[in-house]
Amino acid sequence: MPADLQLAVSRIASVNPATGEVLGELDCAGPAEIHAAVSQARTVQPAWAACGIRSRIEVIRRFQQVLLACKDDVARRITQEMGKPYVESLLTEVFVVLDAARFLIENAYVLLRDKRLPHGNLALKTKSGRIAHEPYGVIGIISPWNYPFSIPATEALAALVAGNAVVLKPSEFTPLIAVELQSLLREAGVPDDVFQVLPGEGPTGAALVKSEIDKLVFTGSAATGRRIAQTAAERLLPVVLELGGKDPMLVLDDADLDVASSAAVWGAFCNAGQACLSVERCYVHEKLYGAFVDACAAKTRKLRVGSGMDQSTEVGPMIHERQLRIVESHVEDARGLGARVLTGGIRLRDLGPNYYAPTVLADVNHSMRVMREETFGPVLPIMSFRDDDEAVRLANDCDYGLAASIWTRDRARGEALAGRIEAGTVMVNDVMSCFSISEAPHGGVKASGLGRTHGRWGLNEMVRVKYIDSDLVPRMKKIWWFGYGSAFSGEMETFLDLLYARPLRQKMKAALRSMGALGRRKM
Ligand code: NAD
């Protein structure tokens, strides 16, 4: 077995990050299990594809109802395994998946059915074209721990409705909720082996990338994404890469300070800051800066931190010690370079193993890691700017480009500025909720990744586009076939002039006359 395919451990434990309690243990899938799962998926996929879009949509509809019926149970399990507050499990996980199902139920048929392709090439008017959307076959999905249900579920639903089989490698920190997703899909009618879960750590993911899958949808860090892209390039495996972010929030001089500061606090501390779309850096016009920073600090001090199982908790634990140390190192680096810690900046050991106090930093700048690297924790660093140009320059001074937000009372000004931000999504007067709009594409530019999930763009990633072209006059030889000569070249020069150098009406008439003359030419 090649060294890079050897697995570090044979079992993984799912641990409640709030308490350290082991919730369950699972065997890691090795190359043999991965090979067997992908082969099995390939065997059953044609029948799944053959049952037709409408039947698959019915399965998605049943899945939606099955999930709705046990939403509270699923939400509790997510909170237990990942730590986020119960209400966030309900709204940012279960609700997102219910709505993704709604989008597919309403739109998948129209988006995926064959479509005629009208064309405007006058020389090829005897041709009738059609677009067919064909499933890839077996889609591999590798997912992270921070949205352990909504990320793999939305991707899997799109892959399944398009007629693919799916092999999911969930995060090693949240395998149980992936197994739960599998049983919900089975209950809804997804056949065994059309959706499979392969638990394991990084090496299991690496082995899946090297397996016989037809496409990979990966969500995770930019570092892992780069490694995957290199492996995928060797065999031209198509990949979608949903990677990290360092989302800026721009608070313009006319923003509503109270609303924008509440948004900053929610956007930075929702899911304990462990969201790819978190507010990772906040830039505030100098006119509002002092009052904005004070408002954020005051609102942050009031947040209730604790176990996500407590219905009143607003900020839960972080996922694990390693992520917590990254946060600590960013805060200490900023503190050392002159940032002011207005609140937080400490662990909350009394609450449990992985708690870090929601932290507001002022007087930060771009020499600090907290403004350049993904922190992925409960930290809100706030910096001032002088004018819109400087705000845009600071927002774009970043390797990542996932999303951004702009806060202003003037929507037109916000939307105009949105066009200048290098990001996959720019929200005017909201943060993060774009992920819940199932019609909207999700994905980034620069180091935030390649391709899109969600909406029609996410569905398009799950199919190969095939162009089927039929000639309506099969017995007629084509004028461009052999029989070349100077006369023919001259006629073609005239033909191109006629097609493209005149107003449309004249051009069409003359072109058709010319085609008639050329059609009489003998080969
Ligand atoms: P990660 O990159 O460490 O792991 C992600 C997944 O990849 C896990 O399942 C892991 O086991 C697997 N993996 C690790 N090494 C691998 C390898 N060599 N080959 C194949 N698979 C491998 O990321 P994480 O810590 O789980 O998640 C946090 C990151 O994910 C953050 O950077 C966050 O911004 C990003 N994220 C992005 C989005 C998005 O939509 N853009 C959404 C959520 C999270």
Coordinates of C-alpha atoms and ligand atoms in Angstrom, one line a residue:
M1 CA 0.0 0.0 0.0
P2 CA 1.5 3.4 -0.9
A3 CA 2.6 5.4 2.2
D4 CA 0.1 8.2 1.7
L5 CA -2.8 5.8 1.6
Q6 CA -1.9 4.2 5.0
L7 CA -4.4 5.2 7.6
A8 CA -3.2 6.9 10.9
V9 CA -5.9 5.2 13.0
S10 CA -8.3 2.4 12.5
R11 CA -11.1 3.9 14.6
I12 CA -12.3 7.4 15.3
A13 CA -14.2 8.7 18.3
S14 CA -16.9 11.3 18.1
V15 CA -16.5 13.6 21.1
N16 CA -19.0 16.1 22.5
P17 CA -16.9 19.3 22.4
A18 CA -18.8 20.8 25.3
T19 CA -18.1 18.0 27.8
G20 CA -15.4 15.8 26.3
E21 CA -17.8 12.8 26.5
V22 CA -17.3 10.2 23.8
L23 CA -20.5 9.9 21.9
G24 CA -19.5 6.9 19.7
E25 CA -16.7 5.2 17.8
L26 CA -16.5 4.2 14.2
D27 CA -14.1 2.2 12.1
C28 CA -12.1 4.2 9.6
A29 CA -12.6 3.3 5.9
G30 CA -9.3 2.2 4.3
P31 CA -8.5 1.9 0.6
A32 CA -10.2 -1.5 0.3
E33 CA -13.4 -0.2 1.8
I34 CA -13.3 2.9 -0.4
H35 CA -12.7 0.8 -3.5
A36 CA -15.6 -1.5 -2.6
A37 CA -17.9 1.5 -1.8
V38 CA -17.2 3.3 -5.0
S39 CA -17.5 0.1 -7.1
Q40 CA -20.8 -0.7 -5.4
A41 CA -22.0 2.9 -6.0
R42 CA -21.1 2.5 -9.7
T43 CA -23.1 -0.7 -9.9
V44 CA -26.3 0.8 -8.5
Q45 CA -26.1 4.3 -10.1
P46 CA -27.4 3.5 -13.6
A47 CA -30.7 2.2 -12.1
W48 CA -31.0 5.3 -9.9
A49 CA -30.4 7.5 -13.0
A50 CA -32.8 5.5 -15.1
C51 CA -35.7 6.0 -12.7
G52 CA -36.0 9.6 -14.0
I53 CA -35.9 13.1 -12.5
R54 CA -39.5 13.1 -11.4
S55 CA -39.1 9.9 -9.3
R56 CA -35.9 11.2 -7.8
I57 CA -37.7 14.5 -6.9
E58 CA -40.4 12.4 -5.1
V59 CA -37.6 10.9 -3.0
I60 CA -36.3 14.4 -2.2
R61 CA -39.8 15.4 -1.2
R62 CA -40.1 12.4 1.1
F63 CA -36.7 13.2 2.6
Q64 CA -37.9 16.7 3.4
Q65 CA -40.9 15.4 5.2
V66 CA -38.9 12.7 7.1
L67 CA -36.4 15.4 8.2
L68 CA -39.2 17.8 9.2
A69 CA -40.8 15.1 11.4
C70 CA -37.6 14.7 13.4
K71 CA -36.1 18.2 13.1
D72 CA -35.7 18.6 16.9
D73 CA -34.0 15.3 17.3
V74 CA -31.6 16.0 14.4
A75 CA -30.8 19.5 15.7
R76 CA -30.0 18.0 19.2
R77 CA -27.7 15.5 17.7
I78 CA -25.9 18.2 15.7
T79 CA -25.4 20.3 18.9
Q80 CA -24.2 17.3 20.8
E81 CA -21.6 16.3 18.3
M82 CA -20.5 19.8 17.1
G83 CA -21.3 22.1 20.0
K84 CA -23.3 24.9 18.3
P85 CA -26.4 26.3 20.2
Y86 CA -29.6 24.2 19.6
V87 CA -31.4 27.1 17.8
E88 CA -28.4 27.4 15.3
S89 CA -28.6 23.7 14.7
L90 CA -32.2 24.2 13.9
L91 CA -31.8 27.3 11.7
T92 CA -28.4 27.0 10.1
E93 CA -28.5 23.2 9.6
V94 CA -32.0 21.7 9.5
F95 CA -33.7 24.7 8.0
V96 CA -31.0 25.1 5.3
V97 CA -31.5 21.5 4.3
L98 CA -35.3 21.7 4.3
D99 CA -35.1 24.7 2.0
A100 CA -32.5 23.1 -0.3
A101 CA -34.9 20.2 -0.7
R102 CA -37.7 22.8 -1.5
F103 CA -35.5 24.4 -4.1
L104 CA -34.8 21.0 -5.8
I105 CA -38.5 19.9 -5.6
E106 CA -39.5 23.2 -7.3
N107 CA -36.7 23.5 -9.8
A108 CA -34.8 20.4 -10.5
Y109 CA -37.1 19.1 -13.3
V110 CA -37.0 22.3 -15.3
L111 CA -33.2 22.8 -14.8
L112 CA -32.2 19.2 -15.6
R113 CA -34.6 18.2 -18.4
D114 CA -33.3 18.2 -22.0
K115 CA -33.6 21.6 -23.7
R116 CA -33.6 22.7 -27.3
L117 CA -30.7 25.0 -28.1
P118 CA -31.8 27.6 -30.7
H119 CA -28.8 29.1 -32.5
G120 CA -28.1 32.2 -34.7
N121 CA -25.5 30.9 -37.1
L122 CA -27.2 31.4 -40.5
A123 CA -24.9 29.1 -42.3
L124 CA -25.9 26.2 -40.0
K125 CA -29.7 26.8 -40.0
T126 CA -30.4 23.2 -41.0
K127 CA -29.2 22.0 -37.6
S128 CA -31.3 21.4 -34.6
G129 CA -29.5 21.3 -31.2
R130 CA -30.5 19.9 -27.8
I131 CA -28.8 20.0 -24.4
A132 CA -28.9 16.9 -22.2
H133 CA -27.7 16.9 -18.6
E134 CA -26.1 13.6 -17.7
P135 CA -25.1 12.5 -14.2
Y136 CA -21.3 12.1 -13.7
G137 CA -21.8 8.7 -12.1
V138 CA -20.2 8.6 -8.6
I139 CA -19.7 11.9 -6.8
G140 CA -17.3 11.9 -3.8
I141 CA -18.1 14.5 -1.1
I142 CA -15.6 15.4 1.6
S143 CA -17.0 17.7 4.2
P144 CA -15.9 19.7 7.3
W145 CA -17.2 19.7 10.9
N146 CA -18.5 23.2 11.2
Y147 CA -21.8 22.6 9.4
P148 CA -21.7 18.8 9.6
F149 CA -25.3 18.3 8.4
S150 CA -26.2 21.2 6.1
I151 CA -23.0 21.1 4.0
P152 CA -22.9 17.4 3.0
A153 CA -26.7 17.2 2.9
T154 CA -27.2 20.1 0.4
E155 CA -24.4 18.8 -1.8
A156 CA -25.7 15.2 -1.6
L157 CA -29.3 16.2 -2.4
A158 CA -28.2 18.1 -5.6
A159 CA -26.0 15.1 -6.6
L160 CA -28.7 12.6 -6.0
V161 CA -31.5 14.4 -7.8
A162 CA -29.3 14.7 -10.8
G163 CA -29.0 10.9 -10.9
N164 CA -25.6 10.4 -9.3
A165 CA -24.6 8.0 -6.5
V166 CA -22.7 9.6 -3.6
V167 CA -19.9 8.5 -1.4
L168 CA -19.5 10.9 1.6
K169 CA -16.3 11.2 3.7
P170 CA -17.5 13.4 6.6
S171 CA -15.2 15.2 9.0
E172 CA -13.6 12.9 11.6
F173 CA -15.0 15.2 14.3
T174 CA -18.6 14.8 13.2
P175 CA -19.1 11.3 11.7
L176 CA -22.3 10.4 13.6
I177 CA -24.5 13.1 12.1
A178 CA -23.4 11.9 8.6
V179 CA -24.6 8.4 9.5
E180 CA -27.8 10.0 10.7
L181 CA -28.1 11.7 7.3
Q182 CA -27.6 8.3 5.6
S183 CA -30.5 6.8 7.6
L184 CA -32.8 9.7 6.8
L185 CA -32.1 9.3 3.1
R186 CA -32.7 5.6 3.3
E187 CA -36.0 6.1 5.0
A188 CA -37.0 8.5 2.2
G189 CA -36.3 5.9 -0.4
V190 CA -32.7 6.4 -1.5
P191 CA -31.5 2.9 -2.3
D192 CA -28.7 1.3 -0.3
D193 CA -25.3 2.0 -1.9
V194 CA -26.6 5.0 -3.8
F195 CA -25.6 7.1 -0.8
Q196 CA -22.8 5.8 1.4
V197 CA -20.8 7.2 4.3
L198 CA -17.1 6.4 4.7
P199 CA -15.9 7.6 8.1
G200 CA -12.2 8.4 8.6
E201 CA -9.6 11.1 9.0
G202 CA -7.5 12.9 6.3
P203 CA -6.0 9.8 4.8
T204 CA -9.4 8.3 4.2
G205 CA -10.3 11.6 2.3
A206 CA -7.0 11.4 0.4
A207 CA -7.7 7.8 -0.6
L208 CA -11.2 8.8 -1.8
V209 CA -9.7 11.5 -4.0
K210 CA -7.5 8.7 -5.6
S211 CA -10.4 6.3 -6.0
E212 CA -12.5 5.8 -9.1
I213 CA -15.0 8.6 -8.3
D214 CA -16.1 10.7 -11.3
K215 CA -16.2 14.1 -9.5
L216 CA -15.3 15.5 -6.1
V217 CA -17.0 18.2 -4.1
F218 CA -14.7 19.2 -1.3
T219 CA -15.4 21.6 1.5
G220 CA -12.7 22.5 4.0
S221 CA -9.5 24.5 4.4
A222 CA -7.5 26.0 1.6
A223 CA -4.5 24.0 2.6
T224 CA -6.3 20.7 2.2
G225 CA -8.0 22.0 -1.0
R226 CA -4.6 22.7 -2.6
R227 CA -3.4 19.2 -1.8
I228 CA -6.6 17.7 -3.3
A229 CA -6.3 19.9 -6.4
Q230 CA -2.8 18.6 -7.0
T231 CA -3.9 15.0 -6.7
A232 CA -7.0 15.6 -8.8
A233 CA -4.9 17.2 -11.6
E234 CA -3.0 14.0 -12.1
R235 CA -6.1 12.3 -13.6
L236 CA -8.1 15.4 -14.4
L237 CA -10.7 14.6 -11.8
P238 CA -13.2 17.5 -11.9
V239 CA -13.4 19.1 -8.5
V240 CA -15.5 21.8 -6.7
L241 CA -13.5 23.4 -3.9
E242 CA -15.4 25.3 -1.2
L243 CA -12.5 26.6 0.9
G244 CA -11.8 29.1 3.7
G245 CA -12.7 32.7 4.0
K246 CA -11.7 35.9 5.7
D247 CA -14.9 37.8 5.1
P248 CA -14.7 41.6 5.6
M249 CA -17.6 43.7 6.9
L250 CA -17.5 47.3 5.7
V251 CA -19.4 49.8 7.8
L252 CA -19.8 53.0 5.8
D253 CA -20.2 56.5 7.2
D254 CA -24.0 56.5 6.8
A255 CA -24.7 53.1 8.3
D256 CA -27.1 52.5 11.1
L257 CA -24.7 52.0 14.0
D258 CA -27.0 50.0 16.3
V259 CA -28.0 47.5 13.5
A260 CA -24.5 47.2 12.1
S261 CA -22.9 46.6 15.5
S262 CA -25.5 43.9 16.3
A263 CA -24.8 42.3 12.9
A264 CA -21.0 42.4 13.5
V265 CA -21.5 40.6 16.9
W266 CA -23.8 38.0 15.5
G267 CA -21.7 37.5 12.3
A268 CA -18.5 37.1 14.3
F269 CA -19.8 34.9 17.1
C270 CA -22.5 32.7 15.5
N271 CA -21.3 29.1 15.7
A272 CA -18.5 30.5 17.9
G273 CA -17.0 32.1 14.8
Q274 CA -16.5 28.8 13.2
A275 CA -18.2 29.6 9.9
C276 CA -16.7 30.1 6.5
L277 CA -18.9 33.1 6.1
S278 CA -18.1 34.6 9.6
V279 CA -17.3 38.3 9.9
E280 CA -13.6 37.7 10.2
R281 CA -12.6 41.4 9.9
C282 CA -14.6 44.6 10.4
Y283 CA -13.7 47.9 8.8
V284 CA -15.6 51.0 10.1
H285 CA -15.6 54.6 8.8
E286 CA -13.5 56.7 11.2
K287 CA -16.6 58.9 11.9
L288 CA -18.4 55.9 13.5
Y289 CA -15.4 54.0 14.8
G290 CA -15.3 54.9 18.5
A291 CA -19.0 54.5 19.0
F292 CA -19.1 51.3 16.9
V293 CA -16.3 49.6 18.8
D294 CA -17.9 50.5 22.2
A295 CA -21.3 49.2 21.0
C296 CA -19.7 45.9 19.8
A297 CA -17.9 45.4 23.1
A298 CA -21.0 46.1 25.2
K299 CA -23.1 43.7 23.2
T300 CA -20.5 41.0 23.3
R301 CA -20.1 41.2 27.1
K302 CA -23.9 40.3 27.3
L303 CA -23.6 37.1 25.2
R304 CA -24.5 33.9 27.1
V305 CA -21.7 31.4 26.6
G306 CA -22.3 27.8 27.5
S307 CA -23.5 24.4 26.4
G308 CA -25.5 24.5 23.2
M309 CA -28.0 22.1 24.7
D310 CA -29.2 25.0 27.0
Q311 CA -31.8 26.7 24.9
S312 CA -30.7 30.2 26.1
T313 CA -27.0 29.7 25.1
E314 CA -25.8 32.1 22.3
V315 CA -22.2 31.0 22.0
G316 CA -21.1 27.4 22.4
P317 CA -17.7 25.7 22.7
M318 CA -15.1 25.5 19.9
I319 CA -14.7 22.2 18.2
H320 CA -11.4 21.1 19.6
E321 CA -8.2 22.2 21.3
R322 CA -6.2 22.7 18.1
Q323 CA -8.7 25.2 16.7
L324 CA -8.7 27.0 20.1
R325 CA -4.9 27.3 20.0
I326 CA -5.1 29.0 16.5
V327 CA -7.5 31.5 18.0
E328 CA -5.3 32.1 21.0
S329 CA -2.2 32.6 18.8
H330 CA -4.0 35.2 16.6
V331 CA -5.2 37.1 19.6
E332 CA -1.8 37.1 21.3
D333 CA -0.1 38.1 18.0
A334 CA -2.5 41.1 17.7
R335 CA -2.1 42.0 21.4
G336 CA 1.7 41.9 21.0
L337 CA 1.5 44.3 18.0
G338 CA -0.6 46.9 19.8
A339 CA -4.2 45.7 19.5
R340 CA -6.6 46.6 22.4
V341 CA -8.6 43.6 23.8
L342 CA -11.9 45.3 24.7
T343 CA -13.5 42.1 26.0
G344 CA -12.6 38.4 26.0
G345 CA -9.1 37.2 25.0
I346 CA -9.2 34.4 27.5
R347 CA -10.3 30.7 27.8
L348 CA -13.3 29.9 29.9
R349 CA -12.0 26.8 31.5
D350 CA -14.8 26.7 34.1
L351 CA -17.4 25.9 31.4
G352 CA -15.6 22.9 29.8
P353 CA -12.6 21.9 27.7
N354 CA -13.1 24.1 24.6
Y355 CA -14.6 27.4 25.5
Y356 CA -13.0 30.7 24.5
A357 CA -14.6 34.0 25.5
P358 CA -16.1 36.1 22.6
T359 CA -13.3 38.6 21.9
V360 CA -13.4 42.2 20.5
L361 CA -10.2 43.7 19.3
A362 CA -9.7 47.4 18.4
D363 CA -6.8 49.2 16.8
V364 CA -5.9 46.2 14.6
N365 CA -4.0 46.5 11.3
H366 CA -2.9 44.3 8.4
S367 CA 0.4 43.4 9.9
M368 CA -1.5 41.2 12.3
R369 CA -2.4 37.6 11.6
V370 CA -5.9 38.1 12.8
M371 CA -6.5 40.4 9.8
R372 CA -4.8 38.2 7.3
E373 CA -5.2 34.5 8.2
E374 CA -8.5 32.7 8.8
T375 CA -9.0 32.8 12.6
F376 CA -12.2 30.6 12.6
G377 CA -13.1 31.4 16.1
P378 CA -15.0 33.9 18.3
V379 CA -12.9 37.0 17.5
L380 CA -14.1 40.3 16.1
P381 CA -11.2 42.6 15.1
I382 CA -12.2 46.1 14.1
M383 CA -10.2 48.6 12.1
S384 CA -11.1 52.2 10.9
F385 CA -10.9 53.6 7.4
R386 CA -11.1 57.1 5.9
D387 CA -13.1 56.7 2.7
D388 CA -14.8 54.1 0.5
D389 CA -11.7 53.7 -1.7
E390 CA -9.6 52.7 1.3
A391 CA -12.3 50.4 2.6
V392 CA -12.3 48.6 -0.8
R393 CA -8.5 48.4 -0.8
L394 CA -8.5 46.9 2.7
A395 CA -11.2 44.4 1.9
N396 CA -9.4 43.2 -1.2
D397 CA -6.0 43.0 0.5
C398 CA -6.5 39.4 1.3
D399 CA -5.8 35.9 -0.2
Y400 CA -9.4 34.8 0.3
G401 CA -12.5 36.0 -1.5
L402 CA -15.5 34.0 -0.1
A403 CA -18.0 36.7 0.9
A404 CA -18.2 40.3 2.2
S405 CA -20.8 42.7 3.6
I406 CA -21.4 46.4 3.2
W407 CA -23.4 48.4 5.6
T408 CA -25.1 51.7 4.5
R409 CA -28.4 53.4 4.5
D410 CA -28.0 54.0 0.7
R411 CA -28.6 50.7 -1.1
A412 CA -27.5 52.0 -4.5
R413 CA -24.2 53.1 -3.0
G414 CA -23.8 49.7 -1.3
E415 CA -24.5 47.8 -4.5
A416 CA -22.1 49.9 -6.5
L417 CA -19.4 49.2 -4.0
A418 CA -20.2 45.5 -4.0
G419 CA -19.1 45.4 -7.6
R420 CA -15.6 46.4 -6.5
I421 CA -15.2 43.7 -3.8
E422 CA -13.3 40.5 -4.8
A423 CA -15.7 37.9 -3.4
G424 CA -18.1 35.2 -4.5
T425 CA -20.9 36.9 -2.6
V426 CA -21.4 40.5 -1.3
M427 CA -24.3 41.2 1.0
V428 CA -25.6 44.7 1.5
N429 CA -27.0 45.2 5.0
D430 CA -26.8 41.6 6.2
V431 CA -24.2 38.9 7.0
M432 CA -24.1 35.2 6.4
S433 CA -27.8 34.6 5.6
C434 CA -26.9 34.3 1.9
F435 CA -26.1 30.6 2.7
S436 CA -29.8 30.0 3.5
I437 CA -31.0 31.3 0.1
S438 CA -31.2 28.1 -1.8
E439 CA -31.4 29.8 -5.2
A440 CA -28.2 31.7 -4.6
P441 CA -24.8 30.3 -5.7
H442 CA -22.3 29.7 -2.9
G443 CA -18.6 29.7 -3.5
G444 CA -15.5 31.9 -3.6
V445 CA -12.8 33.5 -5.6
K446 CA -9.0 33.5 -5.0
A447 CA -8.0 31.1 -2.3
S448 CA -11.6 30.5 -1.3
G449 CA -12.0 28.0 -4.0
L450 CA -13.4 26.9 -7.4
G451 CA -16.9 26.2 -8.6
R452 CA -20.2 26.7 -6.8
T453 CA -22.6 24.8 -4.7
H454 CA -26.3 25.7 -4.2
G455 CA -28.9 27.0 -6.7
R456 CA -28.8 26.2 -10.4
W457 CA -25.0 26.6 -10.4
G458 CA -24.6 23.9 -7.7
L459 CA -26.9 21.6 -9.7
N460 CA -24.9 22.2 -12.8
E461 CA -21.8 21.0 -11.0
M462 CA -23.5 17.6 -10.7
V463 CA -24.1 17.0 -14.4
R464 CA -22.1 16.7 -17.6
V465 CA -23.6 18.8 -20.3
K466 CA -24.0 17.0 -23.6
Y467 CA -24.9 18.8 -26.9
I468 CA -26.9 16.6 -29.3
D469 CA -26.9 18.1 -32.8
S470 CA -29.2 16.7 -35.5
D471 CA -29.1 17.8 -39.2
L472 CA -32.6 18.4 -40.5
V473 CA -31.5 17.9 -44.2
P474 CA -29.4 14.7 -43.9
R475 CA -29.3 14.1 -47.6
M476 CA -27.7 17.5 -48.5
K477 CA -23.9 17.8 -48.8
K478 CA -22.4 20.6 -46.8
I479 CA -21.1 23.6 -48.7
W480 CA -17.9 23.7 -46.6
W481 CA -16.8 20.1 -47.5
F482 CA -14.0 19.4 -50.0
G483 CA -13.9 21.0 -53.4
Y484 CA -11.9 24.0 -52.3
G485 CA -10.5 26.5 -54.8
S486 CA -10.0 30.2 -55.4
A487 CA -13.6 30.7 -56.6
F488 CA -14.9 29.0 -53.5
S489 CA -12.6 31.1 -51.2
G490 CA -13.9 34.2 -52.9
E491 CA -17.5 33.2 -52.4
M492 CA -16.8 32.5 -48.8
E493 CA -15.2 35.9 -48.3
T494 CA -18.3 37.5 -49.7
F495 CA -20.4 35.2 -47.6
L496 CA -18.7 36.3 -44.4
D497 CA -19.1 40.0 -45.4
L498 CA -22.7 39.5 -46.0
L499 CA -23.3 37.7 -42.7
Y500 CA -21.5 40.2 -40.5
A501 CA -21.1 43.6 -42.2
R502 CA -24.6 44.8 -42.8
P503 CA -27.8 45.5 -40.9
L504 CA -29.6 42.3 -40.0
R505 CA -32.4 42.3 -42.6
Q506 CA -30.2 43.0 -45.6
K507 CA -27.6 40.6 -44.2
M508 CA -30.1 37.7 -43.8
K509 CA -31.6 38.2 -47.3
A510 CA -28.2 38.4 -49.0
A511 CA -26.8 35.4 -47.0
L512 CA -29.7 33.2 -47.9
R513 CA -29.3 34.2 -51.6
S514 CA -25.6 33.4 -51.3
M515 CA -26.3 30.0 -49.7
G516 CA -28.7 29.2 -52.5
A517 CA -26.0 29.9 -55.1
L518 CA -23.4 28.0 -53.2
G519 CA -25.7 25.0 -52.8
R520 CA -25.8 24.6 -56.5
R521 CA -22.0 24.3 -56.6
K522 CA -20.8 20.8 -57.6
M523 CA -18.2 18.9 -55.6
Ligands
NAD1 P1 -10.0 20.5 6.8 O1 -9.4 20.9 5.5 O2 -9.0 20.2 7.9 O3 -10.8 19.1 6.6 C1 -11.9 19.1 5.7 C2 -12.2 17.6 5.4 O4 -11.1 17.2 4.6 C3 -12.3 16.7 6.5 O5 -13.3 15.7 6.3 C4 -10.9 16.0 6.6 O6 -10.9 14.7 7.1 C5 -10.6 16.0 5.1 N1 -9.2 15.9 4.8 C6 -8.1 16.3 5.5 N2 -7.0 16.1 4.8 C7 -7.3 15.6 3.6 C8 -6.6 15.2 2.5 N3 -5.2 15.2 2.4 N4 -7.2 14.7 1.4 C9 -8.6 14.6 1.4 N5 -9.3 15.0 2.5 C10 -8.7 15.4 3.6 O7 -11.0 21.5 7.2 P2 -11.9 21.6 8.5 O8 -11.0 22.0 9.7 O9 -12.7 20.3 8.7 O10 -12.9 22.7 8.2 C11 -12.7 24.1 8.4 C12 -12.3 24.8 7.1 O11 -13.4 24.6 6.1 C13 -12.2 26.3 7.2 O12 -11.1 26.7 6.4 C14 -13.5 26.8 6.6 O13 -13.5 28.1 6.2 C15 -13.7 25.8 5.5 N6 -15.1 25.8 5.2 C16 -15.5 26.3 3.9 C17 -16.8 26.3 3.6 C18 -17.2 26.9 2.2 O14 -18.4 26.7 1.9 N7 -16.4 27.6 1.5 C19 -17.8 25.9 4.4 C20 -17.4 25.3 5.7 C21 -16.1 25.3 6.0

